[in-house]
Coordinates of C-alpha atoms in Angstrom, one line a residue:
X1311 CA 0.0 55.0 -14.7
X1312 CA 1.1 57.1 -11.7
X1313 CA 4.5 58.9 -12.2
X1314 CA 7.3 57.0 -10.4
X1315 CA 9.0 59.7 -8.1
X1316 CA 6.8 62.3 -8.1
X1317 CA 4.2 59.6 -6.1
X1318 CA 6.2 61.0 -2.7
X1319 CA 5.4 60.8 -0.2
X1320 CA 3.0 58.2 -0.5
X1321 CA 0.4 58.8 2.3
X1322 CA 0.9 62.9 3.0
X1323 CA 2.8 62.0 6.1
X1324 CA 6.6 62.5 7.3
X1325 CA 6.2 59.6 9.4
X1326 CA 5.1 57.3 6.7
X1327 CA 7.5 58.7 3.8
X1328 CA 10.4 57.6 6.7
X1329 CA 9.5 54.3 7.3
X1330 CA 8.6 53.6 3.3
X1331 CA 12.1 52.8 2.7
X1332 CA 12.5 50.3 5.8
X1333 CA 9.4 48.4 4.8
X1334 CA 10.8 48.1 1.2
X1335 CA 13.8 46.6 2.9
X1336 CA 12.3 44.0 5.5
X1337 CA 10.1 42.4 2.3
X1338 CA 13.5 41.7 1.1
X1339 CA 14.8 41.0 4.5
X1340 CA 12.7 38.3 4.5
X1341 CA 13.8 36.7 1.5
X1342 CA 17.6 36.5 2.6
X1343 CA 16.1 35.5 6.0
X1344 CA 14.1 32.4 4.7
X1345 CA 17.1 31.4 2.2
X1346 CA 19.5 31.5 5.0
X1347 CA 17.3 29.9 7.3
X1348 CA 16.6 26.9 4.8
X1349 CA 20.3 26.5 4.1
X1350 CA 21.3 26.2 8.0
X1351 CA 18.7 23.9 9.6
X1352 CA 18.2 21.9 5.9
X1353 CA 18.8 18.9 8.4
X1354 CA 16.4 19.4 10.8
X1355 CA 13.8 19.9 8.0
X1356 CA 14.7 16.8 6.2
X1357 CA 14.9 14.6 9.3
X1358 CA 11.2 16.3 10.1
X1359 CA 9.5 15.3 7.1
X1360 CA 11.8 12.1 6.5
X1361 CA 12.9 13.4 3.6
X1362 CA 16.1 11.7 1.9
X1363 CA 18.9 13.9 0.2
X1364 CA 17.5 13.5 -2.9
X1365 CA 14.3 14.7 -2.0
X1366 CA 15.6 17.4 0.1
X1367 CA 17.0 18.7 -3.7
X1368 CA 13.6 18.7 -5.2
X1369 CA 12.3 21.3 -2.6
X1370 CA 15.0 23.3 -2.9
X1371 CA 14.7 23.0 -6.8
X1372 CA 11.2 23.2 -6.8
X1373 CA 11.8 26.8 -4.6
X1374 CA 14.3 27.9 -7.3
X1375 CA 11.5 27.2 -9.9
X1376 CA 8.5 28.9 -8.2
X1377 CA 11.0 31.8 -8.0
X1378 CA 12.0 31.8 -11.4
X1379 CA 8.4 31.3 -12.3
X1380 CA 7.1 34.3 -10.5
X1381 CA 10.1 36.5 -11.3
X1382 CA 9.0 36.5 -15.2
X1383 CA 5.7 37.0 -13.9
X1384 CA 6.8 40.3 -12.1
X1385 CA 6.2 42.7 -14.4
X1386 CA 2.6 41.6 -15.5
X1387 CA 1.3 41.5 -11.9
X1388 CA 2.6 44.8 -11.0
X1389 CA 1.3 46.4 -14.8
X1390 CA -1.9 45.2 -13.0
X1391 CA -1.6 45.4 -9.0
X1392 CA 1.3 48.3 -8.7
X1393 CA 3.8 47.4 -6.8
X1394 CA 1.6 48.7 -3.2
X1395 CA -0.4 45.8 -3.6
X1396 CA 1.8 42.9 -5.9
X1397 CA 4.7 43.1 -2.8
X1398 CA 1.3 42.8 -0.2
X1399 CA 0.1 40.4 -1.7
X1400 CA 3.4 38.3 -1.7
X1401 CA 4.3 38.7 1.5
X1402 CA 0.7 37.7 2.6
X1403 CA 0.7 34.8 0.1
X1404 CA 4.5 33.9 1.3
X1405 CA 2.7 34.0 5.0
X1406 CA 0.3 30.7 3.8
X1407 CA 3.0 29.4 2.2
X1408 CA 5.1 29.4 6.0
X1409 CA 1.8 27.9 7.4
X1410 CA 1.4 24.9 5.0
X1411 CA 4.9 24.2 5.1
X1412 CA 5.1 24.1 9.0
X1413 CA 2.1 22.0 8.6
X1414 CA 4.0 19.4 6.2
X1415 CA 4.1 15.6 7.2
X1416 CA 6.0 14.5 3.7
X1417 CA 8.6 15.9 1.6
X1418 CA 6.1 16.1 -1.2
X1419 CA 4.0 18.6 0.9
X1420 CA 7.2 20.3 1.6
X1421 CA 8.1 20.6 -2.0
X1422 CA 5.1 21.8 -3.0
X1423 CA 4.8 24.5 -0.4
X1424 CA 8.7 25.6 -1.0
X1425 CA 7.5 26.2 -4.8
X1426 CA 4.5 28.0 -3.5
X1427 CA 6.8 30.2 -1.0
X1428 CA 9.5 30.7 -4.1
X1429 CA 7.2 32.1 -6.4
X1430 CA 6.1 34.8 -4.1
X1431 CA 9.1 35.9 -2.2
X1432 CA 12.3 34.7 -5.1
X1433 CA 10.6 38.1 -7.2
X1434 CA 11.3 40.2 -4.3
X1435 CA 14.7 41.0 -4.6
X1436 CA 14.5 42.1 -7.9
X1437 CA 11.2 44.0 -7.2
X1438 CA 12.1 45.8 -3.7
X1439 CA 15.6 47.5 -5.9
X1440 CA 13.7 48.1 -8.9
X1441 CA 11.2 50.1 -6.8
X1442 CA 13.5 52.2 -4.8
X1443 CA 15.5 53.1 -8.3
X1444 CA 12.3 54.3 -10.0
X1445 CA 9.7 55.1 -7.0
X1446 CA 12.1 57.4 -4.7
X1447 CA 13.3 60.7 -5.1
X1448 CA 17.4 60.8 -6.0
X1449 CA 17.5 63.0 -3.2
X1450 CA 16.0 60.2 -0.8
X1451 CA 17.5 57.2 -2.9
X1452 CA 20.6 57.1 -1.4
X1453 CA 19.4 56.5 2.3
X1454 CA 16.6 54.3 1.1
X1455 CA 19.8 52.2 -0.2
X1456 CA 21.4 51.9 2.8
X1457 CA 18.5 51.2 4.7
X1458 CA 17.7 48.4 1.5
X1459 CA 21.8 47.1 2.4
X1460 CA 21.4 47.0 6.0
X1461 CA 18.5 44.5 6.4
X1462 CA 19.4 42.5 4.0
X1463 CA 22.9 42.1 5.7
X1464 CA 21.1 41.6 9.1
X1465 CA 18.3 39.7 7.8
X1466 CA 20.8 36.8 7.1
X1467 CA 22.6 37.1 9.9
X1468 CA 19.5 36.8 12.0
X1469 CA 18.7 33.6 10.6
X1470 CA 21.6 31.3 12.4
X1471 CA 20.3 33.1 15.6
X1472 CA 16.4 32.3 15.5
X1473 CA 16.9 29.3 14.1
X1474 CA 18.7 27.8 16.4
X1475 CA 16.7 29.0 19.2
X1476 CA 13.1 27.6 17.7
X1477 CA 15.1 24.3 17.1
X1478 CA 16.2 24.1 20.6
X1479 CA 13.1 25.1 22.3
X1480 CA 10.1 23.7 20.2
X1481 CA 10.5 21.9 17.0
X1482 CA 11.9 22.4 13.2
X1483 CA 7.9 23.3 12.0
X1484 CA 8.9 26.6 13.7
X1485 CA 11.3 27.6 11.1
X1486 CA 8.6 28.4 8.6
X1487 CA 5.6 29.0 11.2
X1488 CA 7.7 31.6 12.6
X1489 CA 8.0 33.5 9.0
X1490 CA 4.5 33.7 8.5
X1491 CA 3.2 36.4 11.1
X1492 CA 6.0 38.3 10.0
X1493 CA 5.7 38.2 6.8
X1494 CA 1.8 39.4 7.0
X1495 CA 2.7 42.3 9.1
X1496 CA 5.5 43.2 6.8
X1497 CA 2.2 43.1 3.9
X1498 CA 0.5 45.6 6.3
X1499 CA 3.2 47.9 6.4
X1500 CA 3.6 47.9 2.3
X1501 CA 0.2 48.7 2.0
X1502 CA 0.3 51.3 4.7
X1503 CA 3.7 52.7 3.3
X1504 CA 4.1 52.5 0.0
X1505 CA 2.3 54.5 -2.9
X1506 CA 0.4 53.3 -5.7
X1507 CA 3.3 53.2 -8.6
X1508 CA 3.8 51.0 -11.2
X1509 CA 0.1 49.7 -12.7
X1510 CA -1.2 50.6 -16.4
X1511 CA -4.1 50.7 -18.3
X1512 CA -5.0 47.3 -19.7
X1513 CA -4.5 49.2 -23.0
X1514 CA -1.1 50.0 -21.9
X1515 CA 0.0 46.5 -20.4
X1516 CA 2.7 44.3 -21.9
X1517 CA 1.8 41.0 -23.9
X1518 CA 1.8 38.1 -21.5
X1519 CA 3.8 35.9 -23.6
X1520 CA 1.4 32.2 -22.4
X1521 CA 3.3 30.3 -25.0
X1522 CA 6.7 31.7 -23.9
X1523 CA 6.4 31.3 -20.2
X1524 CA 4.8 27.8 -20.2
X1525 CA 7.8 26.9 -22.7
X1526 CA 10.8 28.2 -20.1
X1527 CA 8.5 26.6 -17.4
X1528 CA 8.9 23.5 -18.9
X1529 CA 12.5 23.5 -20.1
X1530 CA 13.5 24.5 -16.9
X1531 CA 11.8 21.8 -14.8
X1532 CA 13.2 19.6 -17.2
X1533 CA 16.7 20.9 -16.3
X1534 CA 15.8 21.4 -12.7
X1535 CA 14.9 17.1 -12.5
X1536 CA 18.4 16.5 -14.6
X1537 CA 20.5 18.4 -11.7
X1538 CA 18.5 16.7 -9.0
X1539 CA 18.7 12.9 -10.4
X1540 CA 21.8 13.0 -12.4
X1541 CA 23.6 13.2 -8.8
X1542 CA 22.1 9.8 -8.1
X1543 CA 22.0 8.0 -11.4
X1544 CA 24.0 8.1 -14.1
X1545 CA 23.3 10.5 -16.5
X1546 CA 25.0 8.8 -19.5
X1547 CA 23.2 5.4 -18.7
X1548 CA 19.9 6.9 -18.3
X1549 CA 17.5 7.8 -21.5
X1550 CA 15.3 9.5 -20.0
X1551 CA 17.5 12.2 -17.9
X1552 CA 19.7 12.3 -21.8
X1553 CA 16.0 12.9 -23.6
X1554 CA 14.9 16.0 -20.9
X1555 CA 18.1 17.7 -21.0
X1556 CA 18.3 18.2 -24.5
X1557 CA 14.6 19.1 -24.5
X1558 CA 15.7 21.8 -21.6
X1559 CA 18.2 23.1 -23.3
X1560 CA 16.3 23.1 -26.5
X1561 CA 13.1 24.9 -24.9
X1562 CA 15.5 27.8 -22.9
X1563 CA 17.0 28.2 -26.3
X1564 CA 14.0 28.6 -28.0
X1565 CA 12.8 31.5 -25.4
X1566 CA 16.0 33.0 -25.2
X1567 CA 15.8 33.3 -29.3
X1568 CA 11.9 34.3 -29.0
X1569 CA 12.6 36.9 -26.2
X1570 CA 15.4 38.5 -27.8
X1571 CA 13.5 39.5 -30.7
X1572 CA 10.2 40.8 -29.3
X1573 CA 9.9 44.5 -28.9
X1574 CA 8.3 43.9 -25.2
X1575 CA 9.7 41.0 -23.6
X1576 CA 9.2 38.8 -20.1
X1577 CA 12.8 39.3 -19.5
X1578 CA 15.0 41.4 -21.6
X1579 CA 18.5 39.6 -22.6
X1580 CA 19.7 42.8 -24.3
X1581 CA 21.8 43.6 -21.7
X1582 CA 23.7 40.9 -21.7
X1583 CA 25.2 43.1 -24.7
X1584 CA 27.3 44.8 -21.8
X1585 CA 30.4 43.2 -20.9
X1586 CA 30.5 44.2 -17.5
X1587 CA 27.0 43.5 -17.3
X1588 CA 28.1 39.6 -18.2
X1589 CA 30.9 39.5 -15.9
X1590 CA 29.3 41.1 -13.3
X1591 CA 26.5 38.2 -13.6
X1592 CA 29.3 35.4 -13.4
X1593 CA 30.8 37.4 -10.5
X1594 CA 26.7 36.6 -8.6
X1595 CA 26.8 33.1 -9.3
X1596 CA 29.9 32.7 -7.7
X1597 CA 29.3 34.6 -4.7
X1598 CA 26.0 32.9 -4.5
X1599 CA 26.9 29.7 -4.5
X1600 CA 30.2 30.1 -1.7
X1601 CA 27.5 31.7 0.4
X1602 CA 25.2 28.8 -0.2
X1603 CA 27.6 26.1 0.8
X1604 CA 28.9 27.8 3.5
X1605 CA 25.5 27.9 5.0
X1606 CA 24.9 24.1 4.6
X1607 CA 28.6 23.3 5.4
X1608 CA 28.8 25.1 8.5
X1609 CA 26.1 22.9 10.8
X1610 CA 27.0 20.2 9.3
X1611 CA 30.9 20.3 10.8
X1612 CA 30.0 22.4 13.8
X1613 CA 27.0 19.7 15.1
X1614 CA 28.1 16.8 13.3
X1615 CA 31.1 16.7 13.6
X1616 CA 32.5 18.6 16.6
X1617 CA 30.0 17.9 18.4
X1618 CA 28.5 21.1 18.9
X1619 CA 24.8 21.7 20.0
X1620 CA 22.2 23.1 17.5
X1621 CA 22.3 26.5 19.6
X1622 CA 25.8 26.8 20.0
X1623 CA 26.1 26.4 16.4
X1624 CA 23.5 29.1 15.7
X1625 CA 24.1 31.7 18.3
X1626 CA 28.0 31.3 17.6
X1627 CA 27.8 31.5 13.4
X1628 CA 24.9 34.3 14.0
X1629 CA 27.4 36.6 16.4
X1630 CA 30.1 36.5 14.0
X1631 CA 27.9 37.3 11.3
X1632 CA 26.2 40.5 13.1
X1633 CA 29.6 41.5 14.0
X1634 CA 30.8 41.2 10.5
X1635 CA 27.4 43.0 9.4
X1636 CA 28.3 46.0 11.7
X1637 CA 31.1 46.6 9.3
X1638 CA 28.7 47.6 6.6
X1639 CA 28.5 50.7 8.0
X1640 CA 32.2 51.7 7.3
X1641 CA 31.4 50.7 3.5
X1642 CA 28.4 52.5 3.2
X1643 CA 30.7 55.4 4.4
X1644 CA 33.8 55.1 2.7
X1645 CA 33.2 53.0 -0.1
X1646 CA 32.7 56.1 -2.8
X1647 CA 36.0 57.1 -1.6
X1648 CA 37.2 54.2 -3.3
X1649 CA 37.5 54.4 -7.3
X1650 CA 38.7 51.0 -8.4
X1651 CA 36.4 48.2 -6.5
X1652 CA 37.7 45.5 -8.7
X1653 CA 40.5 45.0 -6.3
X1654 CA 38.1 44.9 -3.3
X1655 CA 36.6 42.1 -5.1
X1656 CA 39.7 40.4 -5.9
X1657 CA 40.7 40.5 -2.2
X1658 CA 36.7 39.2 -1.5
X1659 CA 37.3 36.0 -3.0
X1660 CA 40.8 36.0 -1.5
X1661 CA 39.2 35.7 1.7
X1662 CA 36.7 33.2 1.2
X1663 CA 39.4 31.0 0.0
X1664 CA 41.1 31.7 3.1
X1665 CA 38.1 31.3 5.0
X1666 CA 37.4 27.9 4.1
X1667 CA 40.6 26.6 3.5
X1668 CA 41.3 27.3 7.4
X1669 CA 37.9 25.5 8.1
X1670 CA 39.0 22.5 6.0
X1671 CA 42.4 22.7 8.7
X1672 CA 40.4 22.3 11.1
X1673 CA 40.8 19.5 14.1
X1674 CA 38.7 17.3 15.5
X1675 CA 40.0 18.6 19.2
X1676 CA 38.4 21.9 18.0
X1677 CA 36.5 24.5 19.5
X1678 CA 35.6 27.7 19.8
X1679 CA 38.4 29.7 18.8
X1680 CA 39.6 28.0 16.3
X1681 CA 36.6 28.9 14.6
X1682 CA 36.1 32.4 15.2
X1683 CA 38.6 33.7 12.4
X1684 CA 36.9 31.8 9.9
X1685 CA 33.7 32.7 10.7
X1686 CA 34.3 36.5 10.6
X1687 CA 36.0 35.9 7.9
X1688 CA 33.3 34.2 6.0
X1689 CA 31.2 37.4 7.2
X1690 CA 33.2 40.0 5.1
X1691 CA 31.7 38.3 1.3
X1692 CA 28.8 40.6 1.2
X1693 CA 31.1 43.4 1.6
X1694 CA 34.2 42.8 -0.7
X1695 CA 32.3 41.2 -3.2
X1696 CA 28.3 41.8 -3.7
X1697 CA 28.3 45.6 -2.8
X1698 CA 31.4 46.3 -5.0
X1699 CA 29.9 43.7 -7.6
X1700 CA 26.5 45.9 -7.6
X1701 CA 27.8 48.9 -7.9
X1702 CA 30.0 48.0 -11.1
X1703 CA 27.3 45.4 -12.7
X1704 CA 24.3 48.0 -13.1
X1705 CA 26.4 51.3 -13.6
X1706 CA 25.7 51.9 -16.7
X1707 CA 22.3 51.1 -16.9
X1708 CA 19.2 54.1 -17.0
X1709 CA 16.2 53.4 -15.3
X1710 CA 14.2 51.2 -17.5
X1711 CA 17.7 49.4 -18.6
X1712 CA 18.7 48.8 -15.0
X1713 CA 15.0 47.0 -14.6
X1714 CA 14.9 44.4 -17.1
X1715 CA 18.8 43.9 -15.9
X1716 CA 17.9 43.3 -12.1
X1717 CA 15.3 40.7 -13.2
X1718 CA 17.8 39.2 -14.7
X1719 CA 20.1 38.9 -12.3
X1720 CA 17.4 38.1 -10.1
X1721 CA 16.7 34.7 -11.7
X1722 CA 20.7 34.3 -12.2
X1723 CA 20.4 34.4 -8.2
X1724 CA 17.7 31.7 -7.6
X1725 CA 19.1 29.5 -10.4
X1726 CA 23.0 29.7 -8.4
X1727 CA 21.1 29.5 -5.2
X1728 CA 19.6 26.0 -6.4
X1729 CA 22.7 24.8 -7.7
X1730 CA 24.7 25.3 -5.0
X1731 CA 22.2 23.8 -2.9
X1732 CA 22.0 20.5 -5.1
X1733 CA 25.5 20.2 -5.8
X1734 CA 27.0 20.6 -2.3
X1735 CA 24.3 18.2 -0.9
X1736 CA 25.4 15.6 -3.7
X1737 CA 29.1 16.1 -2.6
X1738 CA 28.5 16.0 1.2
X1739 CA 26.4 12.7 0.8
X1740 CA 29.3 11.5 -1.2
X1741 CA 32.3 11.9 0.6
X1742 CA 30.3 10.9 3.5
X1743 CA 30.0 7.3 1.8
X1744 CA 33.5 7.2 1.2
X1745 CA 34.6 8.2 4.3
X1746 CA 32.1 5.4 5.8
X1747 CA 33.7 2.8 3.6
X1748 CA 37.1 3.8 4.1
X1749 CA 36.6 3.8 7.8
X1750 CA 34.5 1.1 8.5
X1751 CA 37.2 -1.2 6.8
X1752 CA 39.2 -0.7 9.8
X1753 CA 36.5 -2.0 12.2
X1754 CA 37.5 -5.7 12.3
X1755 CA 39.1 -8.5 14.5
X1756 CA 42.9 -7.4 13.0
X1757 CA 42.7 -4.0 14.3
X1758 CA 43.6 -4.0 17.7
X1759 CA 42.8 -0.4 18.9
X1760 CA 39.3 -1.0 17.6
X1761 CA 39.2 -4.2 19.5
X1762 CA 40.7 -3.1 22.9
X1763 CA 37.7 0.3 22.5
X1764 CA 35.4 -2.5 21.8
X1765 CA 36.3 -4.4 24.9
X1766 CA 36.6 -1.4 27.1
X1767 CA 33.3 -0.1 26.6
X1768 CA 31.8 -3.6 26.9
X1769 CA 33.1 -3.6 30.2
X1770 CA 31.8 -0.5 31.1
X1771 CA 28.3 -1.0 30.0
X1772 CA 28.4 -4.5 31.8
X1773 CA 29.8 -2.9 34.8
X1774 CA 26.5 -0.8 35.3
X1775 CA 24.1 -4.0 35.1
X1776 CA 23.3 -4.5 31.2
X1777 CA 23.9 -8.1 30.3
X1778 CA 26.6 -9.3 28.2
X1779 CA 24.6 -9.3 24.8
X1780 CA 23.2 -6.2 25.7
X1781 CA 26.7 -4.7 26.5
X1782 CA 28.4 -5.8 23.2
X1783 CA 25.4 -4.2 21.1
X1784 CA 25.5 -1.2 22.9
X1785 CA 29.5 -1.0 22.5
X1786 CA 28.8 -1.3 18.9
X1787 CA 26.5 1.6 18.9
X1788 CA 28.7 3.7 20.2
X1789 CA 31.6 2.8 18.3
X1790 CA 29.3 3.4 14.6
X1791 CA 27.9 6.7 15.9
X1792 CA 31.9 7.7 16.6
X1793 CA 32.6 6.6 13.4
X1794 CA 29.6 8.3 11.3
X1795 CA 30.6 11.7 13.5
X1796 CA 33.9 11.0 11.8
X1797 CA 33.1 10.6 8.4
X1798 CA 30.7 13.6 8.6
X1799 CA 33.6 16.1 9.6
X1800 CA 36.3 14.4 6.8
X1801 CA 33.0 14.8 4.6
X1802 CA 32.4 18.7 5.8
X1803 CA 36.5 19.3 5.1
X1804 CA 36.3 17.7 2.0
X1805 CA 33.6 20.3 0.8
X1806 CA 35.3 23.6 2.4
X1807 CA 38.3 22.3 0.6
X1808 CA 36.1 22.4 -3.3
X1809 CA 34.8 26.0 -1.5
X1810 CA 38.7 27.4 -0.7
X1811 CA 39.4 26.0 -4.5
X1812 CA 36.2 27.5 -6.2
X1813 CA 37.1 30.9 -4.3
X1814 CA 40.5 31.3 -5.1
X1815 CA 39.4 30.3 -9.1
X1816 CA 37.0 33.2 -9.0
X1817 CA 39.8 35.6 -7.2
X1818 CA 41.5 35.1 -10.5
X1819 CA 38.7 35.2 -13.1
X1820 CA 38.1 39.0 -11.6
X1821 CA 41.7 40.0 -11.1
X1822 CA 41.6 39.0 -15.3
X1823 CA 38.9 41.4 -16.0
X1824 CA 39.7 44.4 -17.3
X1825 CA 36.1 45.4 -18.3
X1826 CA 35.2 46.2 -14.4
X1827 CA 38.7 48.1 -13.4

């Protein structure tokens, strides 16, 4: 095995020791680029593929498992690749996996290529940190963190941005085609950058645990089908959804008991030993999942409901974003300055509830301005919560510790990630019903506005030649698309309403914790 730190500089060249830590970031980049991407334009991938909600859930739960999947897997392909080649070969392999899914005609093809993508780029994270902590010098580790900080900040705030202009200007396949070239040169400039860390003898290499991983796999698609269809059946009524969550339960159970007690595990749970290790974790999820909804909120209100154009909505949510992102600067700066970050994650989640309860205030009439505040607002999480969170989660891990922890919290990440997802599309498509139904109800004879609207757009359509059939239907038209722009904004308030609450819950939880002051 090469020795970690003393492998710098990788190639024998100042040029090439510089941009090491830049490629490290851009392969994580990447990640929070795709994940944000997927959460924005969610619509305009499921209307591509005709996919319904529900099966918009199993490709975002079938991401979360290929990530989960590979992330246990991490360790035995870099024992046998180093970490040069197993983060080449991901972002290479993540580069097909943008191809085929750009090439999809069905949400099972989608599916399928989301798990593909997940298992190679969910590791990443996890991975990308792990080597900067063990491969870089402490004397280089501190810029090769900022650099790590910074893309991942602007990665996601790049995503509203390019998004919006491939939907615009060519079609929603671009989303993931544009990922994949990339993605490939990113591989190139790994295996150009990085040094050959982090492989073993096959003597040396840890147990691959066959029984153990195809045991989590299992359990956890059980639990990952349970999440997706209990939100459209219901799960006391149904058998078979009862019968796979106990199995899922009973499997993770059976591999958290298995891992715990080997000497060399997949995924070590001893750190869950720590306290602020544990709330630290719970501290993710939350974050995680305010971030996710956000993301598929946002659109939803902005185009759906206000009326906005897919570009406005992108370029506008992507400027406040890189303007909040500029701030990371000051923290990067002044943030040792500051001793007790619990309170800067207390305030965190104050704003977030802020954030979305002002979006759930939110007019119809409503433009521009009115969301600006929010938006910048909704900008600041990554700096008042996940920095600070970081910082006091894996202080007081060493080196081989702070691994097995980041893995951990790495599949914490993709699990939250896929249950915010799942759950905020269930609650959008439900409040959407009921605001359908509750609306709708007023579209009859007795109501007179709705009957004098009817009439007056009758009129109008008759008045430019359409005959009087024709001019009714298309009256009607116009009325139900008014009324399903409606529901969808009462719908989109609705869920920043469960965010501002969820947020404010969590501003408690960490003003309670002693175990992070």
């Amino acid at each position: 095995m090469s020795t970690p730190a003393l492998a710098w500089p990788p190639r024998g060249s100042t040029a090439v020791a510089a941009l090491l830590p830049w490629a490290i970031g851009l392969v994580t980049a990447i990640d929070y680029f795709d994940n944000a991407l997927f959460a924005f334009f969610a619509s305009y991938i499921a209307g591509g593929v005709n996919a319904s909600p529900d099966e918009l859930m199993w490709a975002s739960s079938a991401y979360a498992l290929g990530a989960v999947l590979g992330i246990l897997h991490q360790h035995a392909w870099i024992e046998r690749l180093g970490y040069r080649r197993y983060l080449a070969v991901c972002m290479f392999a993540f580069a097909a996996g943008g191809a085929a899914a750009a090439l999809c005609d069905s949400s099972m093809q989608l599916t399928l290529a989301r798990a593909l993508q997940g298992y190679f780029v969910g590791p990443m994270l996890g991975a990308c940190r792990i080597l900067i902590q063990i491969g870089i010098p402490a004397a280089r580790r501190a810029k090769a963190l900022k650099a790590f900080m910074v893309l991942i900040v602007f990665g996601g705030a790049l995503a509203p941005v390019a998004g919006a202009f491939l939907v615009a200007n060519f079609d929603w396949r671009w989303l993931f085609a544009s990922t994949a070239p990339a993605a490939a040169l990113i591989g190139l400039l790994v295996l150009w950058t990085l040094p050959d860390i982090g492989d073993v003898e096959p003597h040396e290499r840890t147990e691959p645990h066959y029984l153990a991983y195809l045991v989590f796999a299992l359990a956890q698609a059980a639990l990952q089908v349970v999440l997706t269809r209990s939100h459209f059946e219901l799960f006391a009524g149904s058998p078979a959804l009862v019968g796979l969550a106990i199995a899922g339960v009973a499997g993770l159970a059976w591999f958290g008991w298995q891992q715990w007690r080997h000497p060399a595990p997949l995924v070590r749970l001893h750190a869950l030993r720590n306290a602020s290790f544990r709330v630290g974790l719970a501290l993710y999820v939350v974050y995680y999942y305010l971030s996710t909804g956000f993301s598929y909120l946002l659109p939803r209100m902005m185009e759906g409901g206000l009326g906005f154009t897919v570009g406005n909505t992108g370029y506008f949510t992507g400027a406040a974003s890189f303007a909040t992102g500029l701030l990371v600067f000051v923290y990067l700066k002044y943030s040792a300055r500051l001793a007790r970050k619990k309170w800067l994650i207390v305030v965190g989640f104050g704003i977030a509830a802020l954030a979305a309860w002002m979006l759930s205030r939110i007019t119809p009439q409503a433009g521009r301005e009115a969301l600006l505040v929010p938006l910048l607002l909704r900008g600041l999480l990554m700096l008042f919560v996940v920095l600070p969170v970081a910082n006091l989660t894996f202080r007081p891990f060493a080196a081989e510790e702070f691994a097995h922890g980041y893995r951990l919290k790495n599949l914490v990440r993709q699990l939250a990630i896929s249950f915010a997802t799942s759950t905020v599309i269930a609650l959008q498509q439900h409040r959407l019903a009921l605001h359908e139904v509750r609306l709708s109800e007023s579209t009859n004879a007795a109501n007179a506005s709705f009957m004098q609207a009817l009439d007056s757009l009758t009129h109008g359509f008759a008045a430019t030649g359409h005959s009087a059939g024709e001019a009714h239907a298309m009256a009607l038209g116009t009325l139900w698309r008014t009324l399903e722009q409606q529901a969808t904004f009462m719908a989109s308030l609705d869920g920043f309403t469960a965010m501002a609450v969820i947020a404010l819950a969590a501003g408690v939880f960490a003003a309670w914790q002693k175990t992070i002051d």
